[in-house]
Tab-separated table of C-alpha atoms in Angstrom:
chain	number	residue	atom	x	y	z
A	172	MET	CA	214.595	1.370	155.330
A	173	SER	CA	213.335	3.865	152.623
A	174	GLU	CA	210.499	6.033	152.816
A	175	ILE	CA	208.473	6.674	149.691
A	176	GLY	CA	205.016	8.619	149.864
A	177	GLY	CA	205.094	8.601	153.662
A	178	GLU	CA	205.405	4.570	153.772
A	179	ARG	CA	208.391	2.952	155.062
A	180	VAL	CA	209.733	-0.074	153.065
A	181	PRO	CA	212.560	-2.253	153.729
A	182	ASP	CA	215.730	-2.271	151.403
A	183	THR	CA	216.702	-5.463	149.681
A	184	LYS	CA	220.004	-6.534	148.118
A	185	ASP	CA	220.792	-9.303	145.956
A	186	ASP	CA	223.838	-11.418	146.074
A	187	GLY	CA	225.716	-9.067	143.792
A	188	GLY	CA	225.202	-6.066	146.140
A	189	SER	CA	222.875	-4.061	143.858
A	190	THR	CA	219.836	-2.429	145.174
A	191	GLU	CA	216.339	-3.191	143.480
A	192	PRO	CA	212.932	-1.471	144.257
A	193	SER	CA	210.453	-3.619	146.046
A	194	ARG	CA	207.237	-4.723	144.484
A	195	ALA	CA	205.448	-1.975	146.484
A	196	VAL	CA	207.647	0.740	145.135
A	197	THR	CA	207.284	-0.522	141.567
A	198	ALA	CA	203.581	-0.706	141.884
A	199	TRP	CA	203.317	2.867	143.198
A	200	THR	CA	205.706	4.168	140.593
A	201	GLN	CA	203.651	2.594	137.755
A	202	GLY	CA	200.423	4.128	139.382
A	203	LEU	CA	201.925	7.516	139.329
A	204	LEU	CA	203.035	7.055	135.739
A	205	CYS	CA	199.576	5.971	134.459
A	206	VAL	CA	197.947	9.088	136.078
A	207	ALA	CA	200.602	11.222	134.445
A	208	ILE	CA	199.775	9.577	130.913
A	209	VAL	CA	196.212	9.730	131.427
A	210	ALA	CA	196.412	13.606	132.537
A	211	GLY	CA	198.568	14.341	129.660
A	212	GLY	CA	196.180	12.628	127.217
A	213	VAL	CA	193.350	14.681	128.443
A	214	ILE	CA	195.352	18.026	128.000
A	215	VAL	CA	196.775	17.135	124.584
A	216	GLY	CA	193.283	15.911	123.493
A	217	GLY	CA	191.857	19.101	124.700
A	218	LEU	CA	194.380	21.166	122.667
A	219	LEU	CA	193.750	19.035	119.377
A	220	HIS	CA	190.096	18.575	119.600
A	221	ASP	CA	187.946	21.040	117.451
A	222	PRO	CA	185.106	22.444	119.417
A	223	GLU	CA	181.566	21.705	118.372
A	224	PRO	CA	180.121	24.940	116.815
A	225	GLU	CA	176.793	24.537	118.441
A	226	LEU	CA	178.607	24.425	121.930
A	227	THR	CA	180.744	27.620	121.277
A	228	THR	CA	178.520	29.737	118.866
A	229	THR	CA	175.153	31.343	119.277
A	230	PRO	CA	172.650	29.473	117.147
A	231	VAL	CA	171.459	31.344	114.062
A	232	SER	CA	167.805	31.874	113.943
A	233	PRO	CA	166.199	30.824	110.542
A	234	THR	CA	164.978	34.020	108.692
A	235	SER	CA	161.524	33.740	106.814
A	236	SER	CA	160.793	35.968	103.936
A	237	ALA	CA	157.004	35.596	103.429
A	238	LEU	CA	156.019	36.363	99.848
A	239	PRO	CA	153.510	39.209	99.706
A	240	GLN	CA	149.818	37.826	99.237
A	241	PRO	CA	148.247	38.929	95.905
A	242	ALA	CA	145.308	41.461	96.311
A	243	GLU	CA	141.934	39.605	96.385
A	244	TYR	CA	140.157	40.184	93.125
A	245	SER	CA	136.596	41.683	93.287
A	246	TYR	CA	134.092	42.409	90.754
A	247	VAL	CA	131.118	44.602	91.569
A	248	THR	CA	128.049	45.509	89.633
A	249	PRO	CA	125.051	47.711	90.529
A	250	THR	CA	122.381	45.733	92.495
A	251	ALA	CA	119.286	45.096	90.293
A	252	THR	CA	115.940	46.542	91.732
A	253	TYR	CA	112.980	44.080	91.613
A	254	PRO	CA	110.143	44.458	91.173
A	255	THR	CA	110.646	47.290	88.840
A	256	GLN	CA	109.225	48.985	85.580
A	257	ILE	CA	111.406	49.341	82.530
A	258	PRO	CA	110.042	51.831	79.826
A	259	GLY	CA	108.979	50.127	76.855
A	260	CYS	CA	108.533	46.693	78.686
A	261	THR	CA	105.231	45.261	79.194
A	262	THR	CA	106.566	42.889	81.839
A	263	VAL	CA	109.928	42.579	83.595
A	264	GLU	CA	111.397	39.433	84.773
A	265	PRO	CA	113.544	39.168	87.993
A	266	PRO	CA	117.279	39.114	87.493
A	267	GLY	CA	118.910	35.781	87.055
A	268	PRO	CA	122.146	34.503	88.652
A	269	GLY	CA	125.234	36.516	87.780
A	270	GLY	CA	128.107	34.918	85.888
A	271	LEU	CA	130.993	35.252	83.318
A	272	PHE	CA	130.857	33.553	79.907
A	273	SER	CA	133.990	32.841	77.923
A	274	PHE	CA	134.262	31.648	74.365
A	275	LEU	CA	137.415	30.518	72.607
A	276	GLY	CA	137.359	30.426	68.748
A	277	VAL	CA	139.518	29.106	66.059
A	278	ASP	CA	139.707	30.993	62.936
A	279	GLU	CA	139.835	28.032	60.446
A	280	PHE	CA	137.832	29.327	57.349
A	281	GLY	CA	138.662	33.136	57.525
A	282	TYR	CA	135.958	35.176	55.814
A	283	ASP	CA	134.808	32.292	53.589
A	284	ASN	CA	133.040	30.138	56.331
A	285	PRO	CA	130.522	27.994	54.628
A	286	ALA	CA	128.358	27.950	57.980
A	287	TYR	CA	127.536	31.605	57.258
A	288	PRO	CA	126.964	32.148	53.597
A	289	TRP	CA	125.740	35.760	54.161
A	290	PHE	CA	129.193	36.770	55.299
A	291	SER	CA	132.310	37.180	53.115
A	292	GLY	CA	135.336	39.436	52.679
A	293	PRO	CA	133.603	41.974	50.752
A	294	LYS	CA	130.531	41.876	53.083
A	295	ALA	CA	133.016	42.835	55.942
A	296	VAL	CA	134.522	45.715	54.055
A	297	ALA	CA	131.134	47.126	53.246
A	298	MET	CA	129.877	46.737	56.668
A	299	SER	CA	132.949	48.399	58.121
A	300	ARG	CA	132.489	51.256	55.836
A	301	ALA	CA	128.865	51.664	56.861
A	302	LEU	CA	129.865	51.600	60.576
A	303	HIS	CA	132.640	54.334	60.078
A	304	GLU	CA	129.939	56.475	58.214
A	305	ALA	CA	127.538	56.101	61.122
A	306	LEU	CA	129.917	57.402	63.765
A	307	PRO	CA	128.874	60.700	65.261
A	308	GLY	CA	130.747	63.932	64.703
A	309	GLY	CA	133.812	64.600	66.953
A	310	ILE	CA	134.702	60.753	67.245
A	311	THR	CA	138.281	59.846	66.156
A	312	LEU	CA	139.714	56.488	66.171
A	313	GLU	CA	143.151	55.932	67.406
A	314	ALA	CA	145.801	54.675	64.755
A	315	ALA	CA	145.856	50.877	65.039
A	316	PRO	CA	146.197	47.861	62.900
A	317	GLU	CA	143.335	46.796	60.834
A	318	GLY	CA	141.950	44.253	63.243
A	319	GLU	CA	141.610	47.049	65.891
A	320	SER	CA	140.392	49.943	63.897
A	321	LEU	CA	136.735	49.090	63.943
A	322	PHE	CA	137.082	46.642	61.059
A	323	PHE	CA	134.832	43.492	61.132
A	324	GLU	CA	136.768	40.321	61.765
A	325	PRO	CA	136.050	36.785	60.516
A	326	ILE	CA	133.463	34.685	62.348
A	327	LEU	CA	135.186	32.200	64.537
A	328	ASP	CA	134.686	28.622	64.687
A	329	PRO	CA	135.074	26.728	67.934
A	330	SER	CA	137.416	23.800	67.254
A	331	GLY	CA	136.462	24.121	63.538
A	332	ASP	CA	132.970	22.783	64.278
A	333	SER	CA	130.635	24.949	62.171
A	334	ASP	CA	127.497	23.285	63.581
A	335	LYS	CA	128.638	24.170	67.203
A	336	SER	CA	129.647	27.755	66.087
A	337	ALA	CA	126.140	28.270	64.860
A	338	GLU	CA	124.887	27.626	68.407
A	339	PHE	CA	126.884	30.612	69.552
A	340	GLY	CA	125.359	32.956	67.084
A	341	GLY	CA	128.286	33.386	64.633
A	342	SER	CA	129.210	36.963	65.411
A	343	THR	CA	131.430	39.063	63.569
A	344	THR	CA	132.980	41.823	65.722
A	345	ALA	CA	134.744	45.163	65.228
A	346	HIS	CA	136.525	47.172	67.941
A	347	ALA	CA	138.744	50.157	68.481
A	348	THR	CA	140.079	52.689	70.839
A	349	LEU	CA	138.299	56.070	70.214
A	350	ARG	CA	138.530	59.576	71.464
A	351	ARG	CA	136.259	62.544	71.727
A	352	GLY	CA	137.751	65.806	73.045
A	353	ASN	CA	139.575	64.788	76.210
A	354	GLN	CA	137.703	61.477	76.787
A	355	GLU	CA	138.947	58.209	75.560
A	356	GLY	CA	136.994	55.054	75.318
A	357	TRP	CA	136.788	51.576	74.112
A	358	MET	CA	134.293	50.353	71.311
A	359	SER	CA	133.109	47.002	70.387
A	360	VAL	CA	130.350	46.259	67.589
A	361	SER	CA	129.147	42.838	66.895
A	362	VAL	CA	126.725	41.624	64.289
A	363	ARG	CA	125.087	38.186	63.959
A	364	GLN	CA	122.114	36.313	62.236
A	365	SER	CA	119.604	34.934	64.543
A	366	THR	CA	116.134	33.389	64.340
A	367	ALA	CA	115.725	33.522	68.020
A	368	PRO	CA	112.840	35.498	69.461
A	369	ILE	CA	113.734	38.987	71.175
A	370	PRO	CA	114.657	38.138	74.680
A	371	PRO	CA	112.509	39.252	77.657
A	372	CYS	CA	113.089	42.317	79.583
A	373	VAL	CA	115.111	41.405	82.798
A	374	ALA	CA	115.676	43.693	85.705
A	375	GLY	CA	119.288	45.042	85.819
A	376	GLU	CA	120.111	44.008	82.042
A	377	LEU	CA	118.406	47.042	80.287
A	378	ASP	CA	117.175	50.530	81.258
A	379	GLU	CA	114.781	50.964	78.151
A	380	ARG	CA	113.247	49.112	75.353
A	381	ARG	CA	112.541	51.088	72.126
A	382	LEU	CA	110.212	49.901	69.422
A	383	LEU	CA	111.143	51.828	66.063
A	384	ALA	CA	108.691	52.439	63.184
A	385	ASP	CA	110.339	49.655	60.978
A	386	GLY	CA	109.707	46.918	63.599
A	387	THR	CA	113.212	47.087	65.034
A	388	THR	CA	113.462	46.507	68.666
A	389	VAL	CA	116.389	48.364	70.584
A	390	ASP	CA	117.428	47.675	74.198
A	391	THR	CA	119.777	50.179	75.935
A	392	HIS	CA	121.692	50.136	79.039
A	393	ASP	CA	123.889	52.729	80.893
A	394	THR	CA	125.688	51.067	83.794
A	395	TRP	CA	129.047	50.719	85.517
A	396	SER	CA	131.201	47.873	86.974
A	397	GLU	CA	134.217	47.791	89.163
A	398	SER	CA	137.239	45.445	88.991
A	399	SER	CA	139.345	45.490	92.153
A	400	GLY	CA	138.335	49.006	92.899
A	401	VAL	CA	138.688	50.233	89.278
A	402	ARG	CA	135.449	51.620	87.892
A	403	THR	CA	134.311	51.311	84.308
A	404	LEU	CA	131.401	53.309	83.025
A	405	SER	CA	129.671	51.785	79.982
A	406	ARG	CA	126.733	52.283	77.601
A	407	SER	CA	125.355	49.747	75.236
A	408	ALA	CA	122.557	49.222	72.620
A	409	THR	CA	121.267	46.157	71.014
A	410	ALA	CA	119.074	46.288	67.910
A	411	TYR	CA	116.889	43.175	67.052
A	412	VAL	CA	116.110	43.910	63.244
A	413	PRO	CA	113.201	42.114	61.502
A	414	ASP	CA	115.547	40.525	58.848
A	415	GLY	CA	117.264	38.492	61.625
A	416	SER	CA	120.209	40.794	62.448
A	417	THR	CA	121.217	41.395	65.814
A	418	VAL	CA	123.613	44.356	66.262
A	419	THR	CA	125.290	45.247	69.477
A	420	ALA	CA	127.410	48.387	70.304
A	421	TYR	CA	129.180	48.710	73.450
A	422	VAL	CA	131.348	51.759	74.592
A	423	ALA	CA	133.279	52.064	78.009
A	424	HIS	CA	135.364	54.449	79.515
A	425	THR	CA	137.609	53.335	82.380
A	426	LEU	CA	138.024	55.352	85.359
A	427	ASP	CA	140.372	55.331	88.437
A	428	GLY	CA	138.407	54.099	91.518
A	429	ASN	CA	138.837	57.564	93.080
A	430	ASP	CA	137.895	59.597	90.042
A	431	SER	CA	134.395	60.200	88.848
A	432	SER	CA	135.153	62.988	86.408
A	433	GLY	CA	135.085	61.001	83.251
A	434	THR	CA	132.214	60.184	80.914
A	435	VAL	CA	131.403	57.588	78.188
A	436	PRO	CA	132.353	59.374	74.766
A	437	MET	CA	129.095	58.392	73.102
A	438	THR	CA	125.557	58.905	74.113
A	439	ILE	CA	122.744	56.353	74.170
A	440	ASP	CA	121.005	57.988	71.249
A	441	GLU	CA	124.280	57.875	69.140
A	442	LEU	CA	124.546	54.212	69.918
A	443	VAL	CA	120.893	53.555	68.858
A	444	ALA	CA	121.724	55.338	65.603
A	445	LEU	CA	124.734	53.221	65.185
A	446	VAL	CA	123.101	49.806	65.745
A	447	THR	CA	120.331	50.679	63.378
A	448	ALA	CA	122.467	51.788	60.499
A	449	PRO	CA	121.207	49.904	57.320
A	450	GLY	CA	124.656	49.138	56.165
A	451	VAL	CA	125.453	47.017	59.096
A	452	ARG	CA	122.561	44.582	58.791
A	453	VAL	CA	123.068	40.858	57.667
A	454	THR	CA	120.699	41.416	54.631
A	455	ALA	CA	122.416	44.673	53.528
A	456	PRO	CA	123.604	44.301	49.877
A	457	VAL	CA	127.304	44.658	49.093
A	458	PRO	CA	127.668	47.692	46.856
A	459	PRO	CA	129.173	46.854	43.373
A	460	GLY	CA	132.981	47.158	43.235
A	461	THR	CA	133.518	46.642	46.922
A	462	PRO	CA	137.094	44.942	47.303
A	463	ASP	CA	137.884	41.948	49.216
A	464	VAL	CA	139.668	42.331	52.462
A	465	PRO	CA	143.352	42.989	52.292
A	466	LYS	CA	145.425	39.783	52.195
């Protein structure tokens, strides 16, 4: 008898006298062998297996870099008082809805636009000279290219349509940066021919209406506006001349929102004198010998 794993089993011999294990012993041994193989496989598999990253490392939290929000744009103008009285106005109409107007022009004809026979290259030269001569003392213009040195530019056509351009008034405009003492400003002067009646007085759009001896009506405005906290002081004068000329001069001085020490470098009376200068009118004759605009 033999004892294996606490169990006694009988020994058997074949006819040749050799000893062979019984079926029970063989089954037992194979069972132990399978257990050993399985256990070994688990150990080897554990050594060779790559661990899953998410099971062995701390998850990385996604980072978000939010883009800074752009500052909100704001545009503020003085609140119009109504009802009100305006010097020189018999009646005053209430303010209308505010808004911005943009105009895109295409310079197709240059100074020889057939829709405006009153305007030409020599006429632009003559008007520009008259405008410079009408500037008050102490005003100097910043050095700039011709188109930015208070020189009248061509009348623009929207998309080359002369009829449509006439609806917008057909203005020629001169602009420049100017200085007076320690004050700097920006000036724009426009001239157009119009048969429209003089517009009514509207609250918030003018401070005074002047009727001159030659029948010219001049509206003046001294005001301010703020764009995103930056304040701009401005003054303007518009002359409605009996010959059909409408001349507008605008001067502004830009200030920091926290600064109130600056002033507009031209007075209202100086602007009135500028827009009523005879040489900047539509019907003003071109002096003999006036050259054409530089090519």
